[in-house]
Short mmCIF file of C-alpha atoms in Angstrom, two decimals:
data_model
loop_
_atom_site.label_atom_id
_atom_site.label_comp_id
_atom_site.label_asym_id
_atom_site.label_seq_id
_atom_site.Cartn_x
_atom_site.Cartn_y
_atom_site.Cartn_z
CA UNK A 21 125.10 41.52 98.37
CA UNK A 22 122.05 43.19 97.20
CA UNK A 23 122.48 45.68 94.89
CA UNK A 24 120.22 49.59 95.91
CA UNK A 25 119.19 51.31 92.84
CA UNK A 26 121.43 54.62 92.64
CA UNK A 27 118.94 57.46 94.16
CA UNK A 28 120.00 61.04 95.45
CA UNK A 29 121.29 60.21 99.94
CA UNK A 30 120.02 64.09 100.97
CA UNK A 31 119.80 63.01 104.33
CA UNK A 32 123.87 62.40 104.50
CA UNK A 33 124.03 66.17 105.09
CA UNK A 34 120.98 66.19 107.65
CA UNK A 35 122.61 63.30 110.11
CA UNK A 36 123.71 65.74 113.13
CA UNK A 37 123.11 68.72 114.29
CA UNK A 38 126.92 69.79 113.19
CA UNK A 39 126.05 68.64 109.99
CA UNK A 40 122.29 70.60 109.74
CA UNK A 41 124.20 73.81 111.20
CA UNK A 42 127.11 73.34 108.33
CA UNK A 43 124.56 73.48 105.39
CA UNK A 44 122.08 75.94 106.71
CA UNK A 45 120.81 78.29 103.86
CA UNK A 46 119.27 80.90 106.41
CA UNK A 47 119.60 82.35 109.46
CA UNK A 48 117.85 84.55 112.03
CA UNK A 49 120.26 87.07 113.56
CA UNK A 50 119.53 89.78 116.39
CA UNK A 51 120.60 92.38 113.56
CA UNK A 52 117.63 91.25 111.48
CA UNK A 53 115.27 92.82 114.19
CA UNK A 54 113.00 96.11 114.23
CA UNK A 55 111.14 96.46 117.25
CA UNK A 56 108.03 98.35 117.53
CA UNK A 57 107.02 100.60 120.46
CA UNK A 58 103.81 102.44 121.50
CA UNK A 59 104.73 105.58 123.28
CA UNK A 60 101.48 106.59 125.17
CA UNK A 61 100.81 110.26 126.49
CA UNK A 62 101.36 110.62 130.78
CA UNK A 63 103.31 109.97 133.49
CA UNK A 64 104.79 106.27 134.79
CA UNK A 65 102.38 104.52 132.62
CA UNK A 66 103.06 100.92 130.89
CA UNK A 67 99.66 99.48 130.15
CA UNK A 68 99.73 96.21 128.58
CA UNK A 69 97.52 95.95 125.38
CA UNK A 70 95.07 92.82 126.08
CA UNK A 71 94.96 91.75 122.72
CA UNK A 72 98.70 91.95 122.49
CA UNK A 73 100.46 89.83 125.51
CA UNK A 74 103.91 90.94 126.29
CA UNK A 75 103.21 94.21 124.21
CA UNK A 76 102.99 97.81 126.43
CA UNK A 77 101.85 101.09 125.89
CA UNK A 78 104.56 102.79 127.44
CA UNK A 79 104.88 106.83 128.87
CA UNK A 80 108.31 108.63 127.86
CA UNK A 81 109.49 108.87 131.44
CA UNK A 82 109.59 105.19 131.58
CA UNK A 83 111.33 104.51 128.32
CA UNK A 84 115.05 105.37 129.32
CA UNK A 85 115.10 102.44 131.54
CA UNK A 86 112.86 100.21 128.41
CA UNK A 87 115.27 101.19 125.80
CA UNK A 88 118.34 100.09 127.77
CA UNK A 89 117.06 96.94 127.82
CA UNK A 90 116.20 96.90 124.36
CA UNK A 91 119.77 97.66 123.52
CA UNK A 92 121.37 95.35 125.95
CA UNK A 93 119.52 92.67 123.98
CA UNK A 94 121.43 93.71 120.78
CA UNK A 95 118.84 95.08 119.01
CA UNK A 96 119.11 98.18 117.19
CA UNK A 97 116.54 99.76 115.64
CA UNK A 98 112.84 100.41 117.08
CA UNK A 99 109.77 102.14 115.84
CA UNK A 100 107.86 104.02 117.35
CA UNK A 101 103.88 104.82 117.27
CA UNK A 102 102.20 107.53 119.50
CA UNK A 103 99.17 106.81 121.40
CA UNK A 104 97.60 110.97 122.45
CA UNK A 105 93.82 111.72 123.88
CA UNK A 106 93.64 114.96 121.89
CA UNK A 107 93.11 114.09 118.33
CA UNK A 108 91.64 116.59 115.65
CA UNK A 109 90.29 116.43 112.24
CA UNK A 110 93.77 117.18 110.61
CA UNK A 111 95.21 114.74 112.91
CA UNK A 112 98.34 118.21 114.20
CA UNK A 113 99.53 116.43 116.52
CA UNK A 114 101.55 114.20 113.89
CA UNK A 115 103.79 117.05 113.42
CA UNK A 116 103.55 119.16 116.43
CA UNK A 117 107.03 120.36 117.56
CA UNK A 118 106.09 119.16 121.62
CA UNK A 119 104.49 116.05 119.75
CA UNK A 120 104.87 112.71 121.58
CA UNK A 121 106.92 110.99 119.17
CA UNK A 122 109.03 113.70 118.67
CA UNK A 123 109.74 114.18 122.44
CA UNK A 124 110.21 110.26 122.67
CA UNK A 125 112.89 110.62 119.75
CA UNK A 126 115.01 113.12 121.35
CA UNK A 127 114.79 111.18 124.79
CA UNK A 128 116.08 108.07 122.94
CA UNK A 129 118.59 109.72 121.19
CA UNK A 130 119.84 111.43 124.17
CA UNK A 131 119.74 108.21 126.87
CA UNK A 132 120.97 105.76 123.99
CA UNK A 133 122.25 108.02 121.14
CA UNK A 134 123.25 104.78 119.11
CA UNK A 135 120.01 103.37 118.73
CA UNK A 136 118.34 103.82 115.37
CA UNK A 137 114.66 105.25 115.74
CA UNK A 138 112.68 105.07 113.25
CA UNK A 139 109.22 107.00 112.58
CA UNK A 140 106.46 106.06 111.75
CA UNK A 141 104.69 108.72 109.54
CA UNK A 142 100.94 108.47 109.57
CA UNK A 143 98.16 110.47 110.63
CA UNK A 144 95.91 107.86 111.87
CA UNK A 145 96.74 107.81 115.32
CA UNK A 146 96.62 111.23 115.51
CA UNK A 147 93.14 111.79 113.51
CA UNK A 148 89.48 112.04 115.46
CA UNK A 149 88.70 110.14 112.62
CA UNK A 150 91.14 107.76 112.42
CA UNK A 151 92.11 107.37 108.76
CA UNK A 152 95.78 108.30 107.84
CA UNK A 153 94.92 111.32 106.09
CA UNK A 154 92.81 114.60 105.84
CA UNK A 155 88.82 113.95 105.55
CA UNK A 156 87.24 116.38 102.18
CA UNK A 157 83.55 115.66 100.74
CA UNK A 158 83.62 112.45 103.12
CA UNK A 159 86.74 111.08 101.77
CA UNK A 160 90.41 110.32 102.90
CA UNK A 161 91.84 113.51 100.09
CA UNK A 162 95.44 111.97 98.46
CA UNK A 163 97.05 115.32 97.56
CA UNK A 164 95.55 117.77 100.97
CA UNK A 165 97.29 114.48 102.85
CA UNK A 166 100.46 114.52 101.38
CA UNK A 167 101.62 118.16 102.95
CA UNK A 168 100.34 117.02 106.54
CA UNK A 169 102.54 113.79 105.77
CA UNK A 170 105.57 116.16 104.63
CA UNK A 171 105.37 118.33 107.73
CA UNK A 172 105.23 115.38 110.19
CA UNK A 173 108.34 113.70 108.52
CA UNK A 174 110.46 117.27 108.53
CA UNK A 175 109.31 117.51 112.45
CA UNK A 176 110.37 113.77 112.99
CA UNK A 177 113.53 114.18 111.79
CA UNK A 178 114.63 117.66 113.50
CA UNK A 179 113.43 115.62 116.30
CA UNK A 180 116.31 113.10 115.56
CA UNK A 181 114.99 110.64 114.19
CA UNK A 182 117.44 107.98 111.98
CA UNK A 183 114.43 106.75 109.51
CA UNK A 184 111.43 108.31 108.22
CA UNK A 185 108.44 105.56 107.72
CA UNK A 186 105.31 106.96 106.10
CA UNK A 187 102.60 104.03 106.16
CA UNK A 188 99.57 106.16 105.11
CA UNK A 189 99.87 104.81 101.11
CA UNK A 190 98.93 107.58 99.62
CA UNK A 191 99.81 108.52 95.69
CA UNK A 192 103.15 110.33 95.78
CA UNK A 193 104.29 109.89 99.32
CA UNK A 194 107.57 109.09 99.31
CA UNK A 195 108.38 111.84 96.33
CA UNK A 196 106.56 114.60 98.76
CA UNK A 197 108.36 113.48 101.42
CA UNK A 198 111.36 112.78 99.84
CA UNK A 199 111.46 116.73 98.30
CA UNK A 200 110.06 117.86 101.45
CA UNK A 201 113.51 116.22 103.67
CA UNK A 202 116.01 117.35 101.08
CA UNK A 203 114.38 121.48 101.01
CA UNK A 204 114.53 121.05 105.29
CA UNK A 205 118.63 120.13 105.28
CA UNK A 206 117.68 116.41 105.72
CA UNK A 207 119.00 114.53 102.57
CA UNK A 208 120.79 112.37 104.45
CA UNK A 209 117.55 111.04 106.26
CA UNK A 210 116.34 107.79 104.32
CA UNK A 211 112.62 106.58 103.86
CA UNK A 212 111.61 103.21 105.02
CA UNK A 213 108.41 103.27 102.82
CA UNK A 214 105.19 100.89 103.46
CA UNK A 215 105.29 100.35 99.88
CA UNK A 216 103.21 97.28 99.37
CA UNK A 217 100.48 97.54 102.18
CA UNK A 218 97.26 95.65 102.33
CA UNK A 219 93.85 96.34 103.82
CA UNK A 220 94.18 93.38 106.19
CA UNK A 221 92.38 91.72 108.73
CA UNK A 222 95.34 91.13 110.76
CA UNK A 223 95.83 94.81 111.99
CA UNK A 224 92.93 94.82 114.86
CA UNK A 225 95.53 94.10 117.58
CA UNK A 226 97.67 97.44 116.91
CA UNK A 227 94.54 99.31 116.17
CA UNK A 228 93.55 98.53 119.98
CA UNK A 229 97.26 99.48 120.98
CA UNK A 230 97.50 102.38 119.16
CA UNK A 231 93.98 103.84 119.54
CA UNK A 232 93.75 104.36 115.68
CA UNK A 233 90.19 102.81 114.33
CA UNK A 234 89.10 104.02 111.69
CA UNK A 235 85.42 105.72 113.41
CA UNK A 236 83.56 105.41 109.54
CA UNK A 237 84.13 103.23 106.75
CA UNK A 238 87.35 101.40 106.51
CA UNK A 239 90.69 101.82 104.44
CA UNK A 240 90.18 99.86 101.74
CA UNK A 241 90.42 103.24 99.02
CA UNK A 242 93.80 103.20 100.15
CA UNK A 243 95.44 100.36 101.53
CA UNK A 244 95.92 97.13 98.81
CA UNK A 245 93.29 94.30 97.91
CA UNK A 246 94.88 91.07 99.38
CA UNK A 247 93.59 89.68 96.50
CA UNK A 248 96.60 91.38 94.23
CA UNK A 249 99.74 90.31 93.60
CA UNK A 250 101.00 92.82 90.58
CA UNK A 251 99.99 95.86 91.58
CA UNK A 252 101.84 95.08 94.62
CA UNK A 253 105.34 95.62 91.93
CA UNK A 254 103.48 98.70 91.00
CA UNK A 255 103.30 99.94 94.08
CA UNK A 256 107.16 99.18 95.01
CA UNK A 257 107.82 100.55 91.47
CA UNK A 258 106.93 103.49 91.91
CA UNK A 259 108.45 103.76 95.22
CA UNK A 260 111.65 103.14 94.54
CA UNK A 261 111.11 105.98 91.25
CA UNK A 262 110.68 108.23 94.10
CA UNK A 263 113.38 107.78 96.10
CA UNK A 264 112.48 104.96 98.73
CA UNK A 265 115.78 103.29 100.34
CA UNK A 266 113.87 100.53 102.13
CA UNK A 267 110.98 98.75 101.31
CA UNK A 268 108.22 97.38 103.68
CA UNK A 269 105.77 94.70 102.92
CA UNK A 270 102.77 94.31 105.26
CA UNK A 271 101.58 92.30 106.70
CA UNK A 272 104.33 89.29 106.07
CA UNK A 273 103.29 85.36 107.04
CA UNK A 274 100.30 85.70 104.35
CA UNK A 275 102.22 87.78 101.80
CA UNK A 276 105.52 85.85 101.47
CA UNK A 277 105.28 85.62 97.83
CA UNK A 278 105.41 89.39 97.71
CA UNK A 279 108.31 89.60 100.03
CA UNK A 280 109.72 86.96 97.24
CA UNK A 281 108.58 89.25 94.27
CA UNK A 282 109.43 92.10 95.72
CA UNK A 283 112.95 90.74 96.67
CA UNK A 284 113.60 89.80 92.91
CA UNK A 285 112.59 93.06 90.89
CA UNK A 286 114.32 95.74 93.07
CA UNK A 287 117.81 96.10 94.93
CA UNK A 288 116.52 97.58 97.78
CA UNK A 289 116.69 96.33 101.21
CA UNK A 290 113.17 94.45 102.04
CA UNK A 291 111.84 94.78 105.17
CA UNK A 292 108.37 92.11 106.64
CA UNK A 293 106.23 93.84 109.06
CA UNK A 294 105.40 90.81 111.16
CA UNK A 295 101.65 91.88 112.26
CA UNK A 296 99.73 92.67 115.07
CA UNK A 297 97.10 90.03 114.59
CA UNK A 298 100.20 87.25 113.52
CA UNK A 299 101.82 87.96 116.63
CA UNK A 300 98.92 87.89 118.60
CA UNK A 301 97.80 84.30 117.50
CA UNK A 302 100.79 82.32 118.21
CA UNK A 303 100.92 84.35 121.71
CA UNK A 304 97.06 82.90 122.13
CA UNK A 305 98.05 79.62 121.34
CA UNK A 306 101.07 79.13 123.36
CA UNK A 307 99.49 80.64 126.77
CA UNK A 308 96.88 77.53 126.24
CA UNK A 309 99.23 75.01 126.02
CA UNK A 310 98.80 74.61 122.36
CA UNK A 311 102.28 75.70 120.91
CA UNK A 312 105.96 75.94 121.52
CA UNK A 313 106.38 79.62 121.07
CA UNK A 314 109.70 79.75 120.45
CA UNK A 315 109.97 76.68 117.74
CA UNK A 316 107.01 78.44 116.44
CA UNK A 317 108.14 82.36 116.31
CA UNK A 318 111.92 81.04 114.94
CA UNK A 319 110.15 78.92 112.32
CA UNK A 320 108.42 82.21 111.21
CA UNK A 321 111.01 84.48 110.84
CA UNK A 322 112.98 82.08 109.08
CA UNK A 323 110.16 81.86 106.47
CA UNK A 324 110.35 85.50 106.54
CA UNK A 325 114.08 85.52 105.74
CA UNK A 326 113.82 82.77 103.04
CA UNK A 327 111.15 84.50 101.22
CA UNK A 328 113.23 87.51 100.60
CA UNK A 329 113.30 89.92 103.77
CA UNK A 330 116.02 91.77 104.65
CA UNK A 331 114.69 93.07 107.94
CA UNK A 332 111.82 92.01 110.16
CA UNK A 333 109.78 94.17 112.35
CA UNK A 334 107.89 92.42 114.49
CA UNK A 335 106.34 92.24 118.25
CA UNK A 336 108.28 88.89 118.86
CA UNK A 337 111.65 91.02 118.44
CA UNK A 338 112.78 90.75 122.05
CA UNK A 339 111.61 87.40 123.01
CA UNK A 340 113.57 86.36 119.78
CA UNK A 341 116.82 88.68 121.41
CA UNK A 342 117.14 86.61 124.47
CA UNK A 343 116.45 83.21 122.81
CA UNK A 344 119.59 84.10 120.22
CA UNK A 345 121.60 84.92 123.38
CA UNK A 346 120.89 81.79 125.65
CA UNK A 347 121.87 79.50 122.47
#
């Protein structure tokens, strides 16, 4: 009988599926899953955004009924985004009492009180401008930004709100906030900080869904370079000196060596903020034929997980939902 040269047999554990599912290093669960929302301003509306299939701009009388859903699917967490017609330089409706994602908040809490909402705390959806932060001498000012940012998270949370998410990345934003919870009675609130953010080109989607273009110049004083890797650990650094208890990296598919990096320096929970412009591409490509969107969205999110992530908010969270349950 011939004699094989001894070599490693990997495929012995790869010869069924029983066998694959015994060995399987990661996994996609339904608790993994953020979802994001865009709660828009009037009555019975659900407008789908074109550049996002699947994805609605949805009015607060209609989102009883949408977060039932959401929660019969098993997922528990959203966040939500306002969409509002009457923006101003300072961008007050951020942290206006009546404000829409503070009156979404307390409807959510009320219709499905164990759902976790979590807020995101910018001003750029809010701004006539559309940058996340006050405008002085032509510029997007750090420190004049920070107490806008402070007041919105203190209104978000007497709102009800589970999670504070400020995602404007400016210097000292989650120590302002941070100081600025604790003095209002809210200690117990934690801050699910964009800590590592880039100025990327995958954000025009949600910029169309949540009316928030910048109208001059762009946010590249404030968001990362792409091009940088370790000030992205000085970013989550600093962070997590200030009193972060998650951390976000965004976007995720092109940045999973941050997710990694980020994963192995700190022992916080890491959380991938699967795009707007990644989810909209494999949505393009499956509605021509191209794809199979499922293989394709589960093959992401595991690459998510095995870089690093914790959590993943993304677009695809429901579809994902109801392809967990019919396996």
């Amino acid at each position: 009988m011939h004699n094989l040269p001894k070599f490693d047999r990997h495929r012995r554990l790869r010869s069924s599926a029983a066998m694959r599912s015994l060995v399987r290093e990661t996994e996609v669960t339904v608790n993994d899953l953020l979802y994001p929302m865009f709660i828009i301003e009037g009555e019975n509306v659900k407008n789908e955004v074109v550049s996002m299939p699947g994805i609605f701009q949805i009015s607060i009388d209609l989102l009883a009924d949408e977060m039932k859903e959401i929660k019969n699917l098993g997922i528990k967490a959203v966040m939500l985004f306002g969409v509002i017609t009457n923006k101003d330089e300072a961008g007050t409706g951020a942290y206006s009492e009546s404000g829409i994602i503070q009156e979404a908040t307390r409807l959510i809490k009320k219709e499905v009180p164990e759902m976790l909402v979590i807020a995101d705390t910018c001003l750029c959806e809010y701004t006539s401008h559309g940058h996340c932060g006050v405008i002085e001498n032509g510029q997007v000012a750090n420190d004049a930004s920070l107490k806008s940012l402070a007041k919105t998270a203190v209104s978000q949370a007497k709102a009800g709100a589970d999670i504070i998410a400020p995602s404007n990345m400016m210097d000292g934003f989650v120590i302002t906030i941070r100081e600025a919870l604790d003095e209002a009675g809210f200690s117990e609130i934690p801050i699910m900080s964009y800590a590592i953010k880039y100025s990327s080109a995958f954000y025009g989607p949600f910029r169309d869904a949540a009316d928030s273009t910048p109208q001059f110049g762009d946010r590249k004083q404030y968001q990362m370079d792409p091009a940088n890797r370790i000030e992205a650990l000085r970013e989550a650094e600093s962070d997590v000196q200030e009193g972060a208890d998650f951390l976000i990296v965004k976007p995720a598919l092109s940045y999973l060596d941050i997710i990694r990096d980020v994963k192995n320096n700190f022992n916080l929970p890491v959380v991938a903020y699967n795009v707007s412009g990644e989810y909209s591409m494999v949505k393009a490509a499956a509605m021509n034929g191209w794809i199979d969107e499922e293989a394709i969205v589960m093959e992401k999110m595991l690459s998510i997980k095995r870089a690093g992530a914790n959590l993943i908010l993304t677009y695809h969270a429901k579809d994902i939902a109801k392809w967990l349950k019919n396996e």
